[in-house]
Short mmCIF file of C-alpha atoms and ligand atoms in Angstrom, two decimals:
data_model
loop_
_atom_site.label_atom_id
_atom_site.label_comp_id
_atom_site.label_asym_id
_atom_site.label_seq_id
_atom_site.Cartn_x
_atom_site.Cartn_y
_atom_site.Cartn_z
CA MET A 289 22.28 13.44 -0.16
CA ARG A 290 20.38 12.78 -3.39
CA LYS A 291 16.82 14.11 -3.31
CA THR A 292 13.97 11.63 -3.66
CA VAL A 293 12.70 11.81 -7.24
CA LEU A 294 8.91 11.85 -7.57
CA GLY A 295 6.92 10.66 -10.56
CA VAL A 296 3.42 12.15 -10.48
CA LEU A 297 0.47 10.60 -12.32
CA VAL A 298 -2.44 12.92 -13.06
CA SER A 299 -5.68 12.91 -15.05
CA GLY A 300 -7.37 16.21 -14.33
CA ARG A 301 -7.42 19.36 -12.22
CA GLY A 302 -4.03 18.84 -10.55
CA SER A 303 -4.58 20.73 -7.29
CA ASN A 304 -2.68 18.05 -5.35
CA LEU A 305 0.18 18.31 -7.85
CA GLN A 306 0.11 22.05 -7.17
CA ALA A 307 0.25 21.43 -3.41
CA ILE A 308 3.31 19.21 -3.92
CA ILE A 309 5.03 21.87 -6.06
CA ASP A 310 4.19 24.52 -3.44
CA ALA A 311 5.55 22.36 -0.60
CA ILE A 312 8.81 21.80 -2.49
CA SER A 313 9.09 25.54 -3.24
CA ALA A 314 8.50 26.38 0.42
CA ASP A 315 11.12 23.83 1.59
CA ARG A 316 8.44 21.81 3.40
CA LEU A 317 9.21 18.86 1.15
CA ASP A 318 12.76 17.88 0.26
CA ALA A 319 12.12 16.15 -3.05
CA LYS A 320 12.28 16.75 -6.75
CA ILE A 321 9.54 16.10 -9.31
CA GLY A 322 11.34 14.08 -11.97
CA LEU A 323 8.37 13.54 -14.25
CA VAL A 324 4.64 14.21 -14.52
CA ILE A 325 2.63 11.81 -16.65
CA SER A 326 -0.95 12.54 -17.66
CA ASP A 327 -3.21 9.98 -19.32
CA ASN A 328 -5.37 12.90 -20.45
CA PRO A 329 -3.99 15.43 -22.96
CA GLU A 330 -6.55 18.00 -21.71
CA ALA A 331 -5.65 17.74 -18.02
CA HIS A 332 -5.46 21.12 -16.31
CA ALA A 333 -2.60 19.66 -14.25
CA LEU A 334 -0.38 20.03 -17.32
CA GLN A 335 -0.97 23.78 -17.37
CA ARG A 336 0.07 24.06 -13.73
CA ILE A 337 3.62 22.95 -14.48
CA ALA A 338 4.13 25.34 -17.41
CA GLY A 339 6.92 27.66 -16.34
CA TRP A 340 8.43 25.13 -13.95
CA ASP A 341 11.39 23.01 -14.92
CA ILE A 342 9.38 19.81 -14.66
CA PRO A 343 9.35 17.25 -17.50
CA ALA A 344 5.88 16.11 -18.54
CA VAL A 345 4.62 13.41 -20.84
CA VAL A 346 1.12 12.57 -22.05
CA ILE A 347 0.43 8.88 -22.47
CA ASP A 348 -3.08 8.67 -23.79
CA ARG A 349 -4.64 5.37 -22.75
CA LYS A 350 -6.99 5.54 -25.74
CA LYS A 351 -4.01 5.51 -28.08
CA CYS A 352 -2.57 2.35 -26.49
CA SER A 353 -3.78 -1.00 -27.75
CA SER A 354 -4.11 -2.47 -24.25
CA ARG A 355 -3.71 -1.67 -20.55
CA GLN A 356 -0.49 -3.69 -20.65
CA GLU A 357 0.96 -1.47 -23.35
CA PHE A 358 -0.17 1.66 -21.47
CA GLU A 359 1.46 0.49 -18.25
CA GLU A 360 4.64 -0.64 -20.03
CA ARG A 361 4.98 2.90 -21.34
CA LEU A 362 4.44 4.33 -17.84
CA VAL A 363 7.10 2.00 -16.43
CA ALA A 364 9.54 2.87 -19.21
CA GLU A 365 9.14 6.63 -18.65
CA PHE A 366 9.43 6.44 -14.87
CA THR A 367 12.49 4.21 -15.18
CA LEU A 368 14.10 6.55 -17.72
CA HIS A 369 13.63 9.45 -15.29
CA HIS A 370 15.01 7.50 -12.29
CA VAL A 371 11.82 7.97 -10.30
CA ASP A 372 11.93 6.70 -6.68
CA LEU A 373 8.33 7.27 -5.59
CA ILE A 374 5.21 7.35 -7.74
CA VAL A 375 2.50 9.69 -6.52
CA LEU A 376 -1.05 9.35 -7.83
CA ALA A 377 -2.63 12.79 -7.79
CA GLY A 378 -6.13 12.53 -9.18
CA PHE A 379 -5.13 9.71 -11.52
CA MET A 380 -8.37 8.11 -12.65
CA ARG A 381 -7.19 4.60 -13.53
CA ILE A 382 -6.62 1.42 -11.56
CA LEU A 383 -3.08 0.13 -11.94
CA SER A 384 -2.58 -3.60 -12.46
CA SER A 385 -0.25 -5.87 -10.53
CA TYR A 386 2.14 -5.65 -13.49
CA PHE A 387 2.71 -1.96 -12.73
CA ILE A 388 2.56 -2.21 -8.92
CA SER A 389 5.09 -5.05 -8.85
CA ARG A 390 7.58 -2.89 -10.77
CA PHE A 391 7.56 -0.37 -7.89
CA PRO A 392 6.93 -2.38 -4.71
CA GLY A 393 6.04 -0.12 -1.76
CA ARG A 394 6.77 2.89 -3.92
CA VAL A 395 3.33 3.99 -5.14
CA MET A 396 1.14 6.35 -3.07
CA ASN A 397 -2.40 7.65 -3.51
CA ILE A 398 -4.68 10.15 -1.82
CA HIS A 399 -8.36 9.37 -1.47
CA PRO A 400 -11.05 11.83 -0.32
CA ALA A 401 -12.56 9.60 2.38
CA LEU A 402 -11.58 7.92 5.62
CA LEU A 403 -10.76 4.49 4.23
CA PRO A 404 -11.85 1.75 4.39
CA ALA A 405 -15.14 3.69 4.22
CA PHE A 406 -16.21 4.92 0.80
CA PRO A 407 -13.55 3.64 -1.63
CA GLY A 408 -13.86 4.24 -5.36
CA LEU A 409 -15.52 7.06 -7.23
CA ASP A 410 -17.54 9.93 -5.71
CA ALA A 411 -16.31 9.28 -2.17
CA GLN A 412 -17.63 12.60 -0.85
CA LYS A 413 -21.11 11.89 -2.28
CA GLN A 414 -20.98 8.39 -0.80
CA ALA A 415 -20.25 9.90 2.64
CA LEU A 416 -23.12 12.39 2.35
CA ASP A 417 -25.58 9.80 1.03
CA TYR A 418 -24.67 7.46 3.87
CA GLY A 419 -25.25 10.20 6.42
CA ALA A 420 -21.72 10.11 7.84
CA LYS A 421 -21.02 12.84 10.40
CA VAL A 422 -17.27 12.72 9.83
CA ALA A 423 -15.47 12.61 6.50
CA GLY A 424 -11.84 13.20 5.58
CA CYS A 425 -8.99 11.95 3.47
CA THR A 426 -6.47 9.13 3.45
CA VAL A 427 -2.98 8.81 2.02
CA HIS A 428 -2.13 5.17 1.42
CA PHE A 429 0.29 2.92 -0.38
CA VAL A 430 -1.22 1.45 -3.52
CA ASP A 431 -1.79 -2.26 -3.93
CA GLU A 432 -3.70 -4.15 -6.62
CA GLY A 433 -7.09 -3.40 -5.04
CA MET A 434 -9.32 -0.33 -5.11
CA ASP A 435 -8.06 2.14 -2.47
CA SER A 436 -7.09 -0.83 -0.32
CA GLY A 437 -3.37 -0.50 0.41
CA PRO A 438 -1.75 0.21 3.81
CA ILE A 439 -2.79 3.57 5.30
CA ILE A 440 -0.06 6.18 5.85
CA LEU A 441 -1.95 9.24 7.14
CA GLN A 442 -5.59 10.19 7.64
CA GLU A 443 -7.32 13.34 8.71
CA ALA A 444 -10.96 13.92 9.51
CA VAL A 445 -13.24 16.87 8.75
CA PRO A 446 -16.81 17.33 9.99
CA VAL A 447 -19.83 16.84 7.75
CA LEU A 448 -22.17 19.79 8.30
CA ASP A 449 -25.95 19.63 8.06
CA ASN A 450 -26.09 22.00 5.11
CA ASP A 451 -23.19 20.41 3.21
CA THR A 452 -23.44 19.72 -0.50
CA VAL A 453 -20.99 17.50 -2.39
CA GLU A 454 -19.20 20.72 -3.40
CA THR A 455 -18.82 22.21 0.08
CA LEU A 456 -17.74 18.92 1.63
CA SER A 457 -15.29 18.24 -1.22
CA GLU A 458 -13.79 21.70 -0.74
CA ARG A 459 -13.31 21.15 3.01
CA ILE A 460 -11.67 17.77 2.37
CA LEU A 461 -9.49 19.12 -0.46
CA HIS A 462 -8.06 21.81 1.82
CA VAL A 463 -6.86 19.05 4.16
CA GLU A 464 -5.62 16.90 1.25
CA HIS A 465 -3.26 19.68 0.21
CA LEU A 466 -1.60 19.60 3.63
CA LEU A 467 -1.69 15.85 4.20
CA TYR A 468 -0.23 14.63 0.89
CA PRO A 469 3.02 16.64 1.00
CA ARG A 470 3.39 15.60 4.66
CA ALA A 471 3.08 11.90 3.79
CA ILE A 472 5.47 12.24 0.86
CA SER A 473 7.93 14.04 3.13
CA LEU A 474 7.79 11.18 5.65
CA TYR A 475 8.61 8.76 2.82
CA CYS A 476 11.50 10.96 1.66
CA GLN A 477 12.89 11.03 5.21
CA GLN A 478 12.64 7.21 5.30
CA ARG A 479 10.30 7.46 8.28
CA LEU A 480 7.62 5.04 7.04
CA ALA A 481 7.93 1.43 8.20
CA VAL A 482 5.38 -0.95 6.66
CA GLU A 483 4.54 -3.94 8.83
CA GLY A 484 1.79 -5.90 7.13
CA ARG A 485 -1.16 -3.54 6.89
CA ARG A 486 0.26 -1.10 9.43
CA VAL A 487 2.48 1.79 8.47
CA LYS A 488 4.48 3.00 11.44
CA ILE A 489 5.85 6.52 11.51
CA LEU A 490 9.38 6.59 12.82
CA ALA A 491 10.64 9.43 14.99
CA GLU A 492 12.53 12.18 13.25
CA LYS A 493 16.28 11.94 13.49
CA SER A 494 18.19 15.10 14.36
CA LYS A 495 21.21 16.00 12.25
CA GLU A 496 23.48 14.56 14.97
CA GLY A 497 21.62 11.26 14.72
CA ALA A 498 19.80 11.60 18.07
CA LYS A 499 16.08 10.92 17.99
CA VAL A 500 13.69 13.85 18.26
CA GLN A 501 10.39 12.92 19.92
C1 GRF B 1052 -8.71 14.50 -5.07
O1 GRF B 1052 -9.90 14.68 -4.36
C2 GRF B 1052 -8.06 13.21 -4.66
O2 GRF B 1052 -8.30 12.86 -3.33
C3 GRF B 1052 -8.70 12.19 -5.57
O3 GRF B 1052 -8.88 12.87 -6.80
C4 GRF B 1052 -8.96 14.27 -6.55
C5 GRF B 1052 -7.90 14.89 -7.40
O4 GRF B 1052 -7.94 16.29 -7.37
N1 GRF B 1052 -7.91 11.00 -5.69
P1 GRF B 1052 -6.77 17.11 -8.03
O5 GRF B 1052 -6.65 16.66 -9.50
O6 GRF B 1052 -5.50 16.84 -7.28
O7 GRF B 1052 -7.19 18.56 -7.93
#
């Protein structure tokens, strides 16, 4: 069977991209990265794929005359590379309905908070400032809003009394690196059923077609 082709959008450090590459290498994720696009020519994520047979393109938003032009170029590249699922991995831009409607139900994001709490920037700081005792991360489908699409997977981590933004972010990031490949794998196995806002996780099918509980 043809592997699901991933298109990964990055802007910076790229540790989630690394986790996806590692999961594919370890056979925990049966997918292929068809293209990485960075909107930032300096993104460390681009260095992570050096040495791997992964095509990468920089589309610098500042060099595009408008968001529309930027997104048209994203769409053209992903289409050219036959991408099935678009994975936002530290991509620091909001995508418009123009882009989302080109890939309905096929764009995922990871956010370092238990949504719907603390959407947007600096989610870990928001959780600390609010005094939350539990933080975590969320993988969700992307819609036109800010971190508002249907939730696929979430996992909690404790907030400790002596936490700083750095220590809490580190604890959450460790979980992100496990959760994102798992969510992508569920998509690749066609085990995600979206019903309105709810994303149901279907039972795994054995090779003989019987359901595994
Ligand atoms: C992660 O915390 C992710 O949840 C958020 O942006 C950060 C990206 O980190 N959306 P990295 O670039 O994957 O290391």
